[in-house]
Amino acid sequence: MKLFHSGVSPFVRKVMVVAHEVGIAGRLELLSSAAHPTQRDANILAVHPLAQVPTLITDDGRVLADSRVICEYLDTVGGGAVFPRPGPARWMALNDQSTADGILDAALLIRYELTVRAEGERSAACITGQTAKIESALDAFEAGADALADRVDIGTITVACALGYLDLRLPNLAWRRRSPTLAVWFEAFGSRPSMRATKPPAA
């Protein structure tokens, strides 16, 4: 399998954490990429119309994009360790994944606003609005932090990758002050071999 890869993409990290957790990280050939919100990578575009990372080429030549799709595929290949079976645990994990993906979407929009747009084109209202989404999601995870404990599933993996991305790209948000219980959980979860192996380079 081949994966278009970026060492700082939180969605790529989520895919790689899953691959490590299900024991198939060594089967992935990592392809360098230059994915960008306004300048698409021609190499990825040649295999998928969205030209985004992560994009996976399976052993049989199928092309999958979007971390949620790729993670579920890798989980199936690896024996189904991080996506719970249908039932309450599955809906909890999928809902946590969706909320944490929302944190990442908002953080990336802020990042793009600050780095892709010229200074005179930046929208303070956009940054404020996306920051509010992150903060409300953090508040929800803080209030329900007990439900994260002792779980290793697609939900907790995505939450951890989202918090790691906030550390990397939005350190001024200082999310730990807002979410001290969540911070304690993150320190423990972040010590997992899968998280240590996928830690992004310093910004």
mmCIF file of C-alpha atoms in Angstrom:
data_model
loop_
_atom_site.group_PDB
_atom_site.id
_atom_site.type_symbol
_atom_site.label_atom_id
_atom_site.label_comp_id
_atom_site.label_asym_id
_atom_site.label_seq_id
_atom_site.Cartn_x
_atom_site.Cartn_y
_atom_site.Cartn_z
ATOM 1 C CA MET A 1 0.000 0.000 0.000
ATOM 2 C CA LYS A 2 1.132 3.536 -0.745
ATOM 3 C CA LEU A 3 0.159 6.624 1.230
ATOM 4 C CA PHE A 4 0.582 10.218 0.103
ATOM 5 C CA HIS A 5 2.053 11.616 3.277
ATOM 6 C CA SER A 6 2.805 14.839 5.117
ATOM 7 C CA GLY A 7 4.594 14.783 8.439
ATOM 8 C CA VAL A 8 2.605 17.724 9.801
ATOM 9 C CA SER A 9 -0.883 16.774 8.569
ATOM 10 C CA PRO A 10 -3.053 15.763 11.544
ATOM 11 C CA PHE A 11 -5.248 13.686 9.243
ATOM 12 C CA VAL A 12 -2.206 11.778 7.995
ATOM 13 C CA ARG A 13 -1.138 11.311 11.600
ATOM 14 C CA LYS A 14 -4.532 9.826 12.426
ATOM 15 C CA VAL A 15 -4.118 7.322 9.594
ATOM 16 C CA MET A 16 -0.601 6.434 10.736
ATOM 17 C CA VAL A 17 -1.664 5.989 14.367
ATOM 18 C CA VAL A 18 -4.356 3.561 13.227
ATOM 19 C CA ALA A 19 -1.816 1.716 11.072
ATOM 20 C CA HIS A 20 0.487 1.354 14.066
ATOM 21 C CA GLU A 21 -2.321 0.291 16.385
ATOM 22 C CA VAL A 22 -3.458 -2.483 14.039
ATOM 23 C CA GLY A 23 0.090 -3.591 13.261
ATOM 24 C CA ILE A 24 0.370 -2.751 9.571
ATOM 25 C CA ALA A 25 2.410 0.475 9.556
ATOM 26 C CA GLY A 26 5.306 -1.408 8.005
ATOM 27 C CA ARG A 27 3.177 -2.266 4.991
ATOM 28 C CA LEU A 28 2.734 1.402 4.042
ATOM 29 C CA GLU A 29 5.071 3.014 1.545
ATOM 30 C CA LEU A 30 5.042 6.731 2.330
ATOM 31 C CA LEU A 31 4.949 8.983 -0.723
ATOM 32 C CA SER A 32 6.061 12.580 -0.283
ATOM 33 C CA SER A 33 3.523 15.192 -1.249
ATOM 34 C CA ALA A 34 3.097 18.912 -1.711
ATOM 35 C CA ALA A 35 -0.628 19.186 -1.023
ATOM 36 C CA HIS A 36 -1.707 22.802 -0.556
ATOM 37 C CA PRO A 37 -5.103 24.499 -0.183
ATOM 38 C CA THR A 38 -4.653 26.567 -3.341
ATOM 39 C CA GLN A 39 -1.934 24.748 -5.308
ATOM 40 C CA ARG A 40 -2.812 21.094 -5.798
ATOM 41 C CA ASP A 41 -0.146 18.410 -6.019
ATOM 42 C CA ALA A 42 -0.163 17.027 -9.567
ATOM 43 C CA ASN A 43 1.055 13.621 -8.398
ATOM 44 C CA ILE A 44 -1.927 13.156 -6.097
ATOM 45 C CA LEU A 45 -4.284 14.717 -8.636
ATOM 46 C CA ALA A 46 -3.224 12.059 -11.129
ATOM 47 C CA VAL A 47 -4.840 9.390 -8.939
ATOM 48 C CA HIS A 48 -7.635 11.248 -7.104
ATOM 49 C CA PRO A 49 -9.603 14.392 -8.036
ATOM 50 C CA LEU A 50 -9.324 16.022 -4.595
ATOM 51 C CA ALA A 51 -5.493 15.879 -4.569
ATOM 52 C CA GLN A 52 -5.391 15.850 -0.794
ATOM 53 C CA VAL A 53 -3.456 14.115 1.950
ATOM 54 C CA PRO A 54 -3.958 11.511 3.098
ATOM 55 C CA THR A 55 -4.654 9.549 -0.077
ATOM 56 C CA LEU A 56 -4.091 5.790 -0.055
ATOM 57 C CA ILE A 57 -3.398 3.477 -2.977
ATOM 58 C CA THR A 58 -4.282 -0.057 -1.927
ATOM 59 C CA ASP A 59 -2.407 -3.170 -2.993
ATOM 60 C CA ASP A 60 -5.080 -3.884 -5.602
ATOM 61 C CA GLY A 61 -4.875 -0.346 -7.021
ATOM 62 C CA ARG A 62 -7.959 1.145 -5.394
ATOM 63 C CA VAL A 63 -7.533 4.816 -4.406
ATOM 64 C CA LEU A 64 -9.050 6.017 -1.145
ATOM 65 C CA ALA A 65 -9.099 9.574 0.175
ATOM 66 C CA ASP A 66 -10.284 11.137 3.451
ATOM 67 C CA SER A 67 -8.824 9.955 6.742
ATOM 68 C CA ARG A 68 -12.128 8.480 7.922
ATOM 69 C CA VAL A 69 -12.356 6.201 4.901
ATOM 70 C CA ILE A 70 -8.685 5.256 4.997
ATOM 71 C CA CYS A 71 -8.714 4.546 8.737
ATOM 72 C CA GLU A 72 -11.669 2.218 8.431
ATOM 73 C CA TYR A 73 -10.039 0.441 5.497
ATOM 74 C CA LEU A 74 -6.760 -0.035 7.398
ATOM 75 C CA ASP A 75 -8.661 -1.219 10.447
ATOM 76 C CA THR A 76 -10.336 -3.875 8.303
ATOM 77 C CA VAL A 77 -6.994 -4.945 6.818
ATOM 78 C CA GLY A 78 -5.493 -5.118 10.297
ATOM 79 C CA GLY A 79 -8.251 -7.167 11.853
ATOM 80 C CA GLY A 80 -10.662 -4.580 13.219
ATOM 81 C CA ALA A 81 -8.995 -3.243 16.369
ATOM 82 C CA VAL A 82 -10.015 0.443 16.511
ATOM 83 C CA PHE A 83 -13.529 0.601 15.044
ATOM 84 C CA PRO A 84 -15.973 -0.977 17.523
ATOM 85 C CA ARG A 85 -18.705 -3.275 16.293
ATOM 86 C CA PRO A 86 -22.207 -1.819 15.806
ATOM 87 C CA GLY A 87 -23.680 -0.693 19.089
ATOM 88 C CA PRO A 88 -23.277 2.109 21.656
ATOM 89 C CA ALA A 89 -19.464 1.906 21.732
ATOM 90 C CA ARG A 90 -19.292 2.357 17.960
ATOM 91 C CA TRP A 91 -21.570 5.396 17.936
ATOM 92 C CA MET A 92 -19.559 6.968 20.755
ATOM 93 C CA ALA A 93 -16.287 6.387 18.904
ATOM 94 C CA LEU A 94 -17.632 7.692 15.597
ATOM 95 C CA ASN A 95 -19.178 10.744 17.224
ATOM 96 C CA ASP A 96 -15.932 11.553 19.045
ATOM 97 C CA GLN A 97 -14.094 11.166 15.739
ATOM 98 C CA SER A 98 -16.502 13.571 14.047
ATOM 99 C CA THR A 99 -16.190 16.196 16.792
ATOM 100 C CA ALA A 100 -12.400 15.950 16.878
ATOM 101 C CA ASP A 101 -12.281 16.153 13.077
ATOM 102 C CA GLY A 102 -14.304 19.361 13.497
ATOM 103 C CA ILE A 103 -11.568 20.733 15.745
ATOM 104 C CA LEU A 104 -9.046 19.923 13.037
ATOM 105 C CA ASP A 105 -11.147 21.462 10.275
ATOM 106 C CA ALA A 106 -11.463 24.675 12.296
ATOM 107 C CA ALA A 107 -7.764 24.725 13.183
ATOM 108 C CA LEU A 108 -6.776 24.243 9.545
ATOM 109 C CA LEU A 109 -9.053 27.077 8.448
ATOM 110 C CA ILE A 110 -7.372 29.346 10.987
ATOM 111 C CA ARG A 111 -3.971 28.156 9.806
ATOM 112 C CA TYR A 112 -4.859 28.847 6.174
ATOM 113 C CA GLU A 113 -6.277 32.256 7.081
ATOM 114 C CA LEU A 114 -2.996 33.195 8.757
ATOM 115 C CA THR A 115 -0.546 31.674 6.289
ATOM 116 C CA VAL A 116 -2.181 31.441 2.870
ATOM 117 C CA ARG A 117 -4.061 34.734 2.692
ATOM 118 C CA ALA A 118 -2.231 38.018 2.411
ATOM 119 C CA GLU A 119 -2.416 40.028 5.623
ATOM 120 C CA GLY A 120 -4.900 42.502 4.185
ATOM 121 C CA GLU A 121 -7.222 39.690 3.085
ATOM 122 C CA ARG A 122 -7.451 37.900 6.430
ATOM 123 C CA SER A 123 -10.807 37.713 8.181
ATOM 124 C CA ALA A 124 -10.780 38.319 11.912
ATOM 125 C CA ALA A 125 -14.399 37.169 12.022
ATOM 126 C CA CYS A 126 -13.461 33.846 10.456
ATOM 127 C CA ILE A 127 -10.637 33.305 12.938
ATOM 128 C CA THR A 128 -12.890 34.211 15.858
ATOM 129 C CA GLY A 129 -15.663 31.937 14.644
ATOM 130 C CA GLN A 130 -13.394 28.946 14.084
ATOM 131 C CA THR A 131 -11.706 29.489 17.444
ATOM 132 C CA ALA A 132 -15.136 29.413 19.097
ATOM 133 C CA LYS A 133 -15.830 26.027 17.463
ATOM 134 C CA ILE A 134 -12.564 24.648 18.831
ATOM 135 C CA GLU A 135 -13.285 25.975 22.301
ATOM 136 C CA SER A 136 -16.813 24.583 22.461
ATOM 137 C CA ALA A 137 -15.574 21.180 21.293
ATOM 138 C CA LEU A 138 -12.804 21.261 23.901
ATOM 139 C CA ASP A 139 -15.397 22.094 26.553
ATOM 140 C CA ALA A 140 -17.458 19.080 25.495
ATOM 141 C CA PHE A 141 -14.466 16.737 25.662
ATOM 142 C CA GLU A 142 -13.417 18.218 29.009
ATOM 143 C CA ALA A 143 -16.882 17.612 30.437
ATOM 144 C CA GLY A 144 -16.879 14.037 29.142
ATOM 145 C CA ALA A 145 -13.216 13.229 29.716
ATOM 146 C CA ASP A 146 -14.099 10.218 31.864
ATOM 147 C CA ALA A 147 -15.623 8.586 28.771
ATOM 148 C CA LEU A 148 -12.236 8.726 27.012
ATOM 149 C CA ALA A 149 -10.364 6.814 29.687
ATOM 150 C CA ASP A 150 -9.157 3.295 28.881
ATOM 151 C CA ARG A 151 -10.413 3.502 25.306
ATOM 152 C CA VAL A 152 -8.247 3.031 22.236
ATOM 153 C CA ASP A 153 -10.535 3.505 19.276
ATOM 154 C CA ILE A 154 -10.995 5.808 16.316
ATOM 155 C CA GLY A 155 -12.595 8.396 18.580
ATOM 156 C CA THR A 156 -9.808 8.672 21.117
ATOM 157 C CA ILE A 157 -7.159 8.466 18.387
ATOM 158 C CA THR A 158 -8.720 11.421 16.580
ATOM 159 C CA VAL A 159 -9.086 13.455 19.787
ATOM 160 C CA ALA A 160 -5.404 12.902 20.565
ATOM 161 C CA CYS A 161 -4.326 13.882 17.039
ATOM 162 C CA ALA A 162 -6.450 17.030 17.252
ATOM 163 C CA LEU A 163 -4.898 18.074 20.559
ATOM 164 C CA GLY A 164 -1.440 17.396 19.183
ATOM 165 C CA TYR A 165 -2.180 19.600 16.190
ATOM 166 C CA LEU A 166 -3.317 22.444 18.456
ATOM 167 C CA ASP A 167 0.038 22.177 20.224
ATOM 168 C CA LEU A 168 1.853 22.273 16.894
ATOM 169 C CA ARG A 169 0.005 25.027 15.042
ATOM 170 C CA LEU A 170 -2.037 27.018 17.579
ATOM 171 C CA PRO A 171 0.057 27.050 20.758
ATOM 172 C CA ASN A 172 -1.308 30.463 21.728
ATOM 173 C CA LEU A 173 -4.689 28.828 22.229
ATOM 174 C CA ALA A 174 -3.206 27.262 25.392
ATOM 175 C CA TRP A 175 -5.927 24.624 25.397
ATOM 176 C CA ARG A 176 -4.605 22.920 28.546
ATOM 177 C CA ARG A 177 -5.635 25.875 30.704
ATOM 178 C CA ARG A 178 -9.192 25.483 29.448
ATOM 179 C CA SER A 179 -9.217 21.677 29.623
ATOM 180 C CA PRO A 180 -7.045 20.409 32.515
ATOM 181 C CA THR A 181 -8.690 16.981 32.800
ATOM 182 C CA LEU A 182 -8.403 16.481 29.061
ATOM 183 C CA ALA A 183 -4.736 17.476 29.307
ATOM 184 C CA VAL A 184 -4.077 14.722 31.854
ATOM 185 C CA TRP A 185 -5.761 12.180 29.579
ATOM 186 C CA PHE A 186 -3.753 13.419 26.577
ATOM 187 C CA GLU A 187 -0.440 13.047 28.375
ATOM 188 C CA ALA A 188 -1.248 9.412 29.094
ATOM 189 C CA PHE A 189 -2.606 8.623 25.641
ATOM 190 C CA GLY A 190 0.258 10.465 23.995
ATOM 191 C CA SER A 191 2.723 8.037 25.546
ATOM 192 C CA ARG A 192 1.378 5.171 23.437
ATOM 193 C CA PRO A 193 3.980 3.851 20.959
ATOM 194 C CA SER A 194 1.675 4.727 18.047
ATOM 195 C CA MET A 195 1.521 8.359 19.151
ATOM 196 C CA ARG A 196 5.244 8.632 19.819
ATOM 197 C CA ALA A 197 6.055 7.091 16.423
ATOM 198 C CA THR A 198 3.877 9.616 14.598
ATOM 199 C CA LYS A 199 4.753 12.788 16.495
ATOM 200 C CA PRO A 200 5.174 15.602 13.946
ATOM 201 C CA PRO A 201 8.395 17.570 13.673
ATOM 202 C CA ALA A 202 8.563 20.781 15.687
ATOM 203 C CA ALA A 203 6.907 23.735 13.973
#
